[in-house]
mmCIF file of C-alpha atoms in Angstrom:
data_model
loop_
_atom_site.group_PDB
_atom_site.id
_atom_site.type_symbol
_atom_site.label_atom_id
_atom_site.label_comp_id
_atom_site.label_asym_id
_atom_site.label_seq_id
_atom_site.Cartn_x
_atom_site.Cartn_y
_atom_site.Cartn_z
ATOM 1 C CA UNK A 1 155.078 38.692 88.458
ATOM 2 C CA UNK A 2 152.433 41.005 88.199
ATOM 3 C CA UNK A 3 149.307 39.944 89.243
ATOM 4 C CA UNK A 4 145.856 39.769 87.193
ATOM 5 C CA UNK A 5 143.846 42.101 90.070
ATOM 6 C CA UNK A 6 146.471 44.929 89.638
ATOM 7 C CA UNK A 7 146.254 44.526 85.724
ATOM 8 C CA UNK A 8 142.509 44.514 86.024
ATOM 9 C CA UNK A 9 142.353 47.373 88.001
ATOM 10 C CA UNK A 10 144.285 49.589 85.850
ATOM 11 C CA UNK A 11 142.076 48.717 82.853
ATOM 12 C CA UNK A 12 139.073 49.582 84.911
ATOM 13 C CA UNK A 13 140.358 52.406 85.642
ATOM 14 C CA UNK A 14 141.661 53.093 81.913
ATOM 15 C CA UNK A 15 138.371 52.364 80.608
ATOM 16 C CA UNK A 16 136.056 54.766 83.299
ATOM 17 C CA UNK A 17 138.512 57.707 82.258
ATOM 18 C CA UNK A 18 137.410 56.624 78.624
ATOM 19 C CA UNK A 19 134.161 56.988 79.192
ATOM 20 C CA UNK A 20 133.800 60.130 80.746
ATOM 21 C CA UNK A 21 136.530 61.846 78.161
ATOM 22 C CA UNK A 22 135.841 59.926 74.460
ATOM 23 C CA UNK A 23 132.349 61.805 74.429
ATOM 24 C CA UNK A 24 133.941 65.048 74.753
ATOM 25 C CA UNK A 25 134.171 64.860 71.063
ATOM 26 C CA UNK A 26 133.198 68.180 69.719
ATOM 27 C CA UNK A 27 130.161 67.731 68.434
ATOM 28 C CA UNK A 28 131.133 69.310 64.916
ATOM 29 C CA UNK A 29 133.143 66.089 64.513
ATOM 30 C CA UNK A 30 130.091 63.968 65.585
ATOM 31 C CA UNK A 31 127.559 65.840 63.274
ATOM 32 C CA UNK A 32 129.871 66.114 60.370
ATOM 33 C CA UNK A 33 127.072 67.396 57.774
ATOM 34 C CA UNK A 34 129.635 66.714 54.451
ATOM 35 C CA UNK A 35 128.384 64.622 51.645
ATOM 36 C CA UNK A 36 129.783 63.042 48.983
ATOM 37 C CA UNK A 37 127.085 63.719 46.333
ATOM 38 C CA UNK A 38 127.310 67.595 46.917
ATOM 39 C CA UNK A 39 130.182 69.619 44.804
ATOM 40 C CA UNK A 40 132.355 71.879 46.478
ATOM 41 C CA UNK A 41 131.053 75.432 46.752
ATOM 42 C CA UNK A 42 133.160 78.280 44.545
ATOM 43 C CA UNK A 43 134.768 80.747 46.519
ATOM 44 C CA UNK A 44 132.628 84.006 46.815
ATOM 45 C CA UNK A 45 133.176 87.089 44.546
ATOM 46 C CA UNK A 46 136.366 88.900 46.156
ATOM 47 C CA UNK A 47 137.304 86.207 48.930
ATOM 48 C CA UNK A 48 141.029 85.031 48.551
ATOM 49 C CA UNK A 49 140.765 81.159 48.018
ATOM 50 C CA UNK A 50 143.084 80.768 51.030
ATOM 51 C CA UNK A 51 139.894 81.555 53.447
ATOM 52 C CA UNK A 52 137.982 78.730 51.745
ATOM 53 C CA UNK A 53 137.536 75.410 53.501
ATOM 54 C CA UNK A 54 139.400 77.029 56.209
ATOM 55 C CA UNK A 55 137.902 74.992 59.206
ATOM 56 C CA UNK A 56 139.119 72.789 61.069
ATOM 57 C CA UNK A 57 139.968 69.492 59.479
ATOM 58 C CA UNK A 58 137.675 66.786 61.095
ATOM 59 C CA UNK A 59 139.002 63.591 62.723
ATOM 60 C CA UNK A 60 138.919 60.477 60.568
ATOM 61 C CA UNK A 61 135.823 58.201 61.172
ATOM 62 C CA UNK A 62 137.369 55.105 62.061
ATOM 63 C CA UNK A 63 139.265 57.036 65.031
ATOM 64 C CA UNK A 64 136.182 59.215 66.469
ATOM 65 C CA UNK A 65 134.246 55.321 66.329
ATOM 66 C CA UNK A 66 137.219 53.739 68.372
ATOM 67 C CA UNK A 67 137.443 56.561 70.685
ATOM 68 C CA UNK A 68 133.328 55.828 71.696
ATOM 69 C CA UNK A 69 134.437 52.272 71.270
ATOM 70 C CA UNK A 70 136.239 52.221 73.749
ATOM 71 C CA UNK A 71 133.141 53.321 76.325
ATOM 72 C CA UNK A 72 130.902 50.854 74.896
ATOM 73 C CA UNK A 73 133.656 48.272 75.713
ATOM 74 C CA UNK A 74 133.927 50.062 79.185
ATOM 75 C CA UNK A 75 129.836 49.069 79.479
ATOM 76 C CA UNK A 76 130.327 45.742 78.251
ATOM 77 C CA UNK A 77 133.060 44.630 80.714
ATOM 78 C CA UNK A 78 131.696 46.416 83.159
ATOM 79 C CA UNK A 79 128.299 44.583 82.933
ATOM 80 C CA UNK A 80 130.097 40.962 82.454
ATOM 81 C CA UNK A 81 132.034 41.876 86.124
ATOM 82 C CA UNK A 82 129.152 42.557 87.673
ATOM 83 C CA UNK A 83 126.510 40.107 86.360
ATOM 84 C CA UNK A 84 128.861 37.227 85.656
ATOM 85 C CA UNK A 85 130.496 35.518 88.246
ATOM 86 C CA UNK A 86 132.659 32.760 86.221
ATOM 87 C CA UNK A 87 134.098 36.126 84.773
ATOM 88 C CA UNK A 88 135.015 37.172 88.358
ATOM 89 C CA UNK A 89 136.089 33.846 89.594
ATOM 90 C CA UNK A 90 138.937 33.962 86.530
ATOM 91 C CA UNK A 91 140.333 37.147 88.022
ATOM 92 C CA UNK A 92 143.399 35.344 90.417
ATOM 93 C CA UNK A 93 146.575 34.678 88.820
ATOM 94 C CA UNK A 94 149.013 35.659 86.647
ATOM 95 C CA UNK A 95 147.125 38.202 83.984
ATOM 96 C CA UNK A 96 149.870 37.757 81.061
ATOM 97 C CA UNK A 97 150.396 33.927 81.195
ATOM 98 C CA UNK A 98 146.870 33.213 81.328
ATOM 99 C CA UNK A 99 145.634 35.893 78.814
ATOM 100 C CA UNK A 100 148.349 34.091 76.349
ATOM 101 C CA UNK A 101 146.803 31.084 77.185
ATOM 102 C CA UNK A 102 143.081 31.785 76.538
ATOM 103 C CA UNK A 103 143.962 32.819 72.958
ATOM 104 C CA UNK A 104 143.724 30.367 70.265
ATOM 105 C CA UNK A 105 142.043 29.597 66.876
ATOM 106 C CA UNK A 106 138.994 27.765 67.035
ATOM 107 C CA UNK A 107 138.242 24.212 65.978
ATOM 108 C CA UNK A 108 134.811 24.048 66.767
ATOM 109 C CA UNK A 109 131.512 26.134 66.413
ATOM 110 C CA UNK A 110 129.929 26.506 69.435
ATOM 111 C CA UNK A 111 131.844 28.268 72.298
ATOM 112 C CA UNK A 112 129.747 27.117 75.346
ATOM 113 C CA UNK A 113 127.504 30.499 75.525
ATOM 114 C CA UNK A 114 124.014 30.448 75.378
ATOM 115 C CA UNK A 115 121.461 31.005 72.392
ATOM 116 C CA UNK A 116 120.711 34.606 73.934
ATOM 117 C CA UNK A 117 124.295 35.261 74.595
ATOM 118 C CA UNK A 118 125.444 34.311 70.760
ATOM 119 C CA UNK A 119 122.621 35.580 68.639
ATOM 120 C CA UNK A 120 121.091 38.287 70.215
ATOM 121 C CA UNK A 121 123.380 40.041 72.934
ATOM 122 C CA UNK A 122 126.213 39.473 70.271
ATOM 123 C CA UNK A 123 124.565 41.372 67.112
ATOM 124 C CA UNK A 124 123.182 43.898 69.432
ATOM 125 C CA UNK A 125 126.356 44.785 70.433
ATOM 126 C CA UNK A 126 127.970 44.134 66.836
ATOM 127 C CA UNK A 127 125.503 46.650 65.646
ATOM 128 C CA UNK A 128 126.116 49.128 68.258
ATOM 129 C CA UNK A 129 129.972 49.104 67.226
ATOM 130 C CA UNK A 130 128.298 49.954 63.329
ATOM 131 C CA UNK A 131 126.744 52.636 64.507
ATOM 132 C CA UNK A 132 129.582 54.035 66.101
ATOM 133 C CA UNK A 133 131.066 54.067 62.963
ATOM 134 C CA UNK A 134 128.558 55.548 60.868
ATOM 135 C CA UNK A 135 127.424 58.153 63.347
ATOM 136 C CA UNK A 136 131.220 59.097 62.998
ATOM 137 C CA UNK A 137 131.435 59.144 59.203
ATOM 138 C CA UNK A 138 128.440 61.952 59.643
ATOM 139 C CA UNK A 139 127.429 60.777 55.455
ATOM 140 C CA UNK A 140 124.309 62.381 54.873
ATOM 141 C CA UNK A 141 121.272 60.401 54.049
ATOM 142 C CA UNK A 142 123.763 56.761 55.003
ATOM 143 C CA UNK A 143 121.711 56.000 57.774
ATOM 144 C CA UNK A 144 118.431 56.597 56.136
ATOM 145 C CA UNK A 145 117.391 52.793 54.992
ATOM 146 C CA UNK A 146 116.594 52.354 51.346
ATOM 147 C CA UNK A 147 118.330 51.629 48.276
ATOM 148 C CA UNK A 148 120.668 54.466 48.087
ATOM 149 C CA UNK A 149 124.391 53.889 46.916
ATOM 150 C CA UNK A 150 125.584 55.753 49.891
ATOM 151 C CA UNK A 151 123.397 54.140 52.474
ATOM 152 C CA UNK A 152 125.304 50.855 51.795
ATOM 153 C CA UNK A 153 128.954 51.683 51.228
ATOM 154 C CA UNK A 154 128.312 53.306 54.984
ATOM 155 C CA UNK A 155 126.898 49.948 55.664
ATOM 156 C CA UNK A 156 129.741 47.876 54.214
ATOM 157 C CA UNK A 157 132.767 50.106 56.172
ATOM 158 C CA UNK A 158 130.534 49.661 59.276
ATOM 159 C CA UNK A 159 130.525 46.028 59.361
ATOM 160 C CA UNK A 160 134.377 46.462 58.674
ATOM 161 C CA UNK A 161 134.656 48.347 61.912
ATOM 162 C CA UNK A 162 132.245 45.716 63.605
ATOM 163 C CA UNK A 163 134.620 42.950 62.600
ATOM 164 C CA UNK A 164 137.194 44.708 64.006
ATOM 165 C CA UNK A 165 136.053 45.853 67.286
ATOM 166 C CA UNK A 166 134.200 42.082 67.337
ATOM 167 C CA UNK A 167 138.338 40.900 67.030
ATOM 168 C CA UNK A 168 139.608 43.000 69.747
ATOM 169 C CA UNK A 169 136.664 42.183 72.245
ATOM 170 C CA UNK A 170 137.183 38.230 71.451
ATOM 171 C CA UNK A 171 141.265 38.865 71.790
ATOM 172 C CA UNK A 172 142.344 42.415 72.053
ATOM 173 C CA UNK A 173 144.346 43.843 75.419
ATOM 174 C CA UNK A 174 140.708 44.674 76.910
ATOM 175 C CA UNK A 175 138.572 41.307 75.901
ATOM 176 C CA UNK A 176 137.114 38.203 76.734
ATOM 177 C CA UNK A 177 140.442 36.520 77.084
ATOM 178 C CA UNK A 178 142.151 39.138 79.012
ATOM 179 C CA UNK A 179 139.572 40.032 81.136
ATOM 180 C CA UNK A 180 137.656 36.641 81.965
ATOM 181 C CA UNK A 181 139.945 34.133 80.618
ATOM 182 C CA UNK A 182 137.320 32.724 77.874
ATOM 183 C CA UNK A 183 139.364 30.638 75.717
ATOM 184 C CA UNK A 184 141.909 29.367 78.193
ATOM 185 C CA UNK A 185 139.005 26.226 78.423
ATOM 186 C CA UNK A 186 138.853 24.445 74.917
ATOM 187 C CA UNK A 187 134.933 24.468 75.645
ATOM 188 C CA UNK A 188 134.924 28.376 75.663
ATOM 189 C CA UNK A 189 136.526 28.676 72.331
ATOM 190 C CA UNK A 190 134.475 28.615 68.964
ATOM 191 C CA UNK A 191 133.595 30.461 65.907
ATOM 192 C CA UNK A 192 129.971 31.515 66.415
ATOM 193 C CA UNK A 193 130.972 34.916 68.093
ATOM 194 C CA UNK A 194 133.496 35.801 65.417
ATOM 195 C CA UNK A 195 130.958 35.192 62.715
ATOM 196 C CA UNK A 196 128.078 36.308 64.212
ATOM 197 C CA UNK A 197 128.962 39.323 65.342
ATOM 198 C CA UNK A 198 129.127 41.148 61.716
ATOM 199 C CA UNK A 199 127.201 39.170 60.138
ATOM 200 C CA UNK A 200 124.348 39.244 61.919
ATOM 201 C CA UNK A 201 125.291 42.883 63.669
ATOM 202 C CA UNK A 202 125.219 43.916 59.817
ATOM 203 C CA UNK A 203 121.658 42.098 59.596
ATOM 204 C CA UNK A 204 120.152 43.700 62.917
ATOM 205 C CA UNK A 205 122.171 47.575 61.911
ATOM 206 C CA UNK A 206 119.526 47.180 58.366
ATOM 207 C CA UNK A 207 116.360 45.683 60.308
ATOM 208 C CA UNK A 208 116.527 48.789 62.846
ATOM 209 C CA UNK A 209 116.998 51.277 59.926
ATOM 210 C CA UNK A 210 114.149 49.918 58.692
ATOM 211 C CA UNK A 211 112.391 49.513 61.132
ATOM 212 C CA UNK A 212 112.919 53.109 62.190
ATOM 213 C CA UNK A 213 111.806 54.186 58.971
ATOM 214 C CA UNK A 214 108.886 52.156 57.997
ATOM 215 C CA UNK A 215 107.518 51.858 61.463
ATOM 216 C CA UNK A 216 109.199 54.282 64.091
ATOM 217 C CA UNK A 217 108.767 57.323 62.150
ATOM 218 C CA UNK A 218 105.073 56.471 61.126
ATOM 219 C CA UNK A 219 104.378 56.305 64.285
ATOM 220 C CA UNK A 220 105.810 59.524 65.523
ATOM 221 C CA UNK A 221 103.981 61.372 62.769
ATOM 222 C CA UNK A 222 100.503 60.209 64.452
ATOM 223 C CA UNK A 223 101.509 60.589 68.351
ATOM 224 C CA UNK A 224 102.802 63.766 69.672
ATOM 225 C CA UNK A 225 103.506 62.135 73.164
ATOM 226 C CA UNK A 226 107.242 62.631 73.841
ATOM 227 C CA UNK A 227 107.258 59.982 76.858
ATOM 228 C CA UNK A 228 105.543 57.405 74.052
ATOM 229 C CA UNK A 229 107.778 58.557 71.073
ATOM 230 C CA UNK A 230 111.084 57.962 73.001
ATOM 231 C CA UNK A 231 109.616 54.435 74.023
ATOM 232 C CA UNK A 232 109.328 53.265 70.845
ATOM 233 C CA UNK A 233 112.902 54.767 69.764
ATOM 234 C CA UNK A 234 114.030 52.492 72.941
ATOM 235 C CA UNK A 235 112.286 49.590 72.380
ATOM 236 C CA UNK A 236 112.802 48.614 68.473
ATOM 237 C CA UNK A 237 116.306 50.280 68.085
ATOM 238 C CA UNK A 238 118.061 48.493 70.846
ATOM 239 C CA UNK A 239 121.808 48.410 69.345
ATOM 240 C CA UNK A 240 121.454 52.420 68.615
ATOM 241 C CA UNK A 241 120.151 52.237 72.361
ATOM 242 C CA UNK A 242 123.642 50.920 73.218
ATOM 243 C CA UNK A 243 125.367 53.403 70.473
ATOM 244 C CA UNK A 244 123.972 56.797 71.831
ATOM 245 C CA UNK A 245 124.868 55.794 75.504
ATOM 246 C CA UNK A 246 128.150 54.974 74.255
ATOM 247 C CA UNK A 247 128.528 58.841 72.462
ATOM 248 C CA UNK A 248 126.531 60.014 75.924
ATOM 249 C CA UNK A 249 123.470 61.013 74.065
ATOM 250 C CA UNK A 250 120.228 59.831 75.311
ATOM 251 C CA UNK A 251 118.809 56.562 74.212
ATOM 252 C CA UNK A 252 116.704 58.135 71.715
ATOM 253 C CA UNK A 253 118.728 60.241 70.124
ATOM 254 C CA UNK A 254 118.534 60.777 66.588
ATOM 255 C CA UNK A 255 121.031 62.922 64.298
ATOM 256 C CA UNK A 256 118.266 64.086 61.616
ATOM 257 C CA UNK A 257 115.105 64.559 63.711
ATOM 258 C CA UNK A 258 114.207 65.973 67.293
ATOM 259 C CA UNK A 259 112.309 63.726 69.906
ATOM 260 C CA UNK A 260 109.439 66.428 70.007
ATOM 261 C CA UNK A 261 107.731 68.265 66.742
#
């Protein structure tokens, strides 16, 4: 029987080559600059239609946001195997009988975590995953907050991709339940996280937008500082913190404005 260390260590090791590789995305596919409100351009006079639209054909969003999916679940598990040592206690014995046996459908609400753990740490994360997304679908003006059709369709297929990636960290091959055991304990298993995580991670994605718009950007248009403009980034856009890192950008990244003027 293979035994849950080995598995563990080849997921580790899985996920770290993930992390260094997935944001080796060319960044054409990451800055895709095509939107859905603009008509396609006519050929010019005397160019053979052939040579038009001739680049290369970008990946599809959903797979560039799974690819830097994957390294923000690399961060995630990393940081429960370090900082949590009931995770690392649940690391002996036999991976596959165990990881079958940690997932079930939940009866109750609660699933033992704390407050922090299920309504913060779990929509910060949720919303990283939606930015992963959106950052991938490269929609001009979608992550600009405001009342714009396109703003909220991204919106709406983000939290689709959030309740996916929120599945596979509660169940997948490289979650809570394979890595962990949570769920094998019928006081670890409960509905918050599932529920929480898009709906609120859709919640928190809006609140930063809006923040960043309404506050963050005010306040870069009155302080030239670069050390105090990339503080502010940090500090009210935590779950696009956790996105950039996850692309390897730095934590104040932005896609449609510089840190300095």
């Amino acid at each position: 029987m293979v035994g849950r260390k080995y598995i563990i260590r080849v997921l580790v090791l899985i996920a770290a080559v993930l992390a260094f590789t997935a944001p080796a995305v060319s960044a054409q596919t990451l800055n895709l600059k095509v939107s859905f409100d603009e008509p396609q351009r006519p050929a010019p006079v005397g160019q053979k239609p052939a040579a038009v639209g001739a680049q290369k054909t970008p990946a599809p969003a959903w797979l560039t946001a799974t690819k830097h999916s994957l390294v923000l679940l690399a961060i995630e598990h990393g940081t429960r195997l370090a900082l949590d040592s009931k995770t690392r206690n649940e690391l002996s014995g036999p991976f596959f009988r165990d990881y079958i046996d940690s997932v079930h459908i939940p009866r109750d609400w609660d699933d033992g975590d704390s407050v922090a753990v299920n309504y913060v740490g779990h929509p910060i994360h949720g919303a990283a995953a939606g930015y992963l997304y959106r950052d991938a679908a490269g929609v001009r003006g979608s992550g600009r907050f405001g009342l714009s059709t396109s703003y909220w369709a991204t919106m709406g297929k983000s939290t689709a991709f959030i309740g996916a990636y929120s599945l596979q960290f509660e169940f997948g091959p490289v979650s809570e339940a394979s890595i962990g055991n949570v769920g094998r304990h019928p006081a670890t298993r409960g509905w918050v996280d599932h529920v929480v995580t898009p709906v609120m991670g859709f919640a928190l994605m809006a609140a930063e937008d809006a923040l960043d718009r309404y506050f963050v950007m005010c306040f870069e248009g009155h302080v030239d500082n670069r050390a105090a403009r990339a503080t502010i980034r940090t500090l009210f856009n935590p779950a696009r913190l956790m996105a950039n890192l996850a692309q390897g950008r730095s934590p104040w990244y932005r896609p449609d404005r510089p840190l300095g003027r």
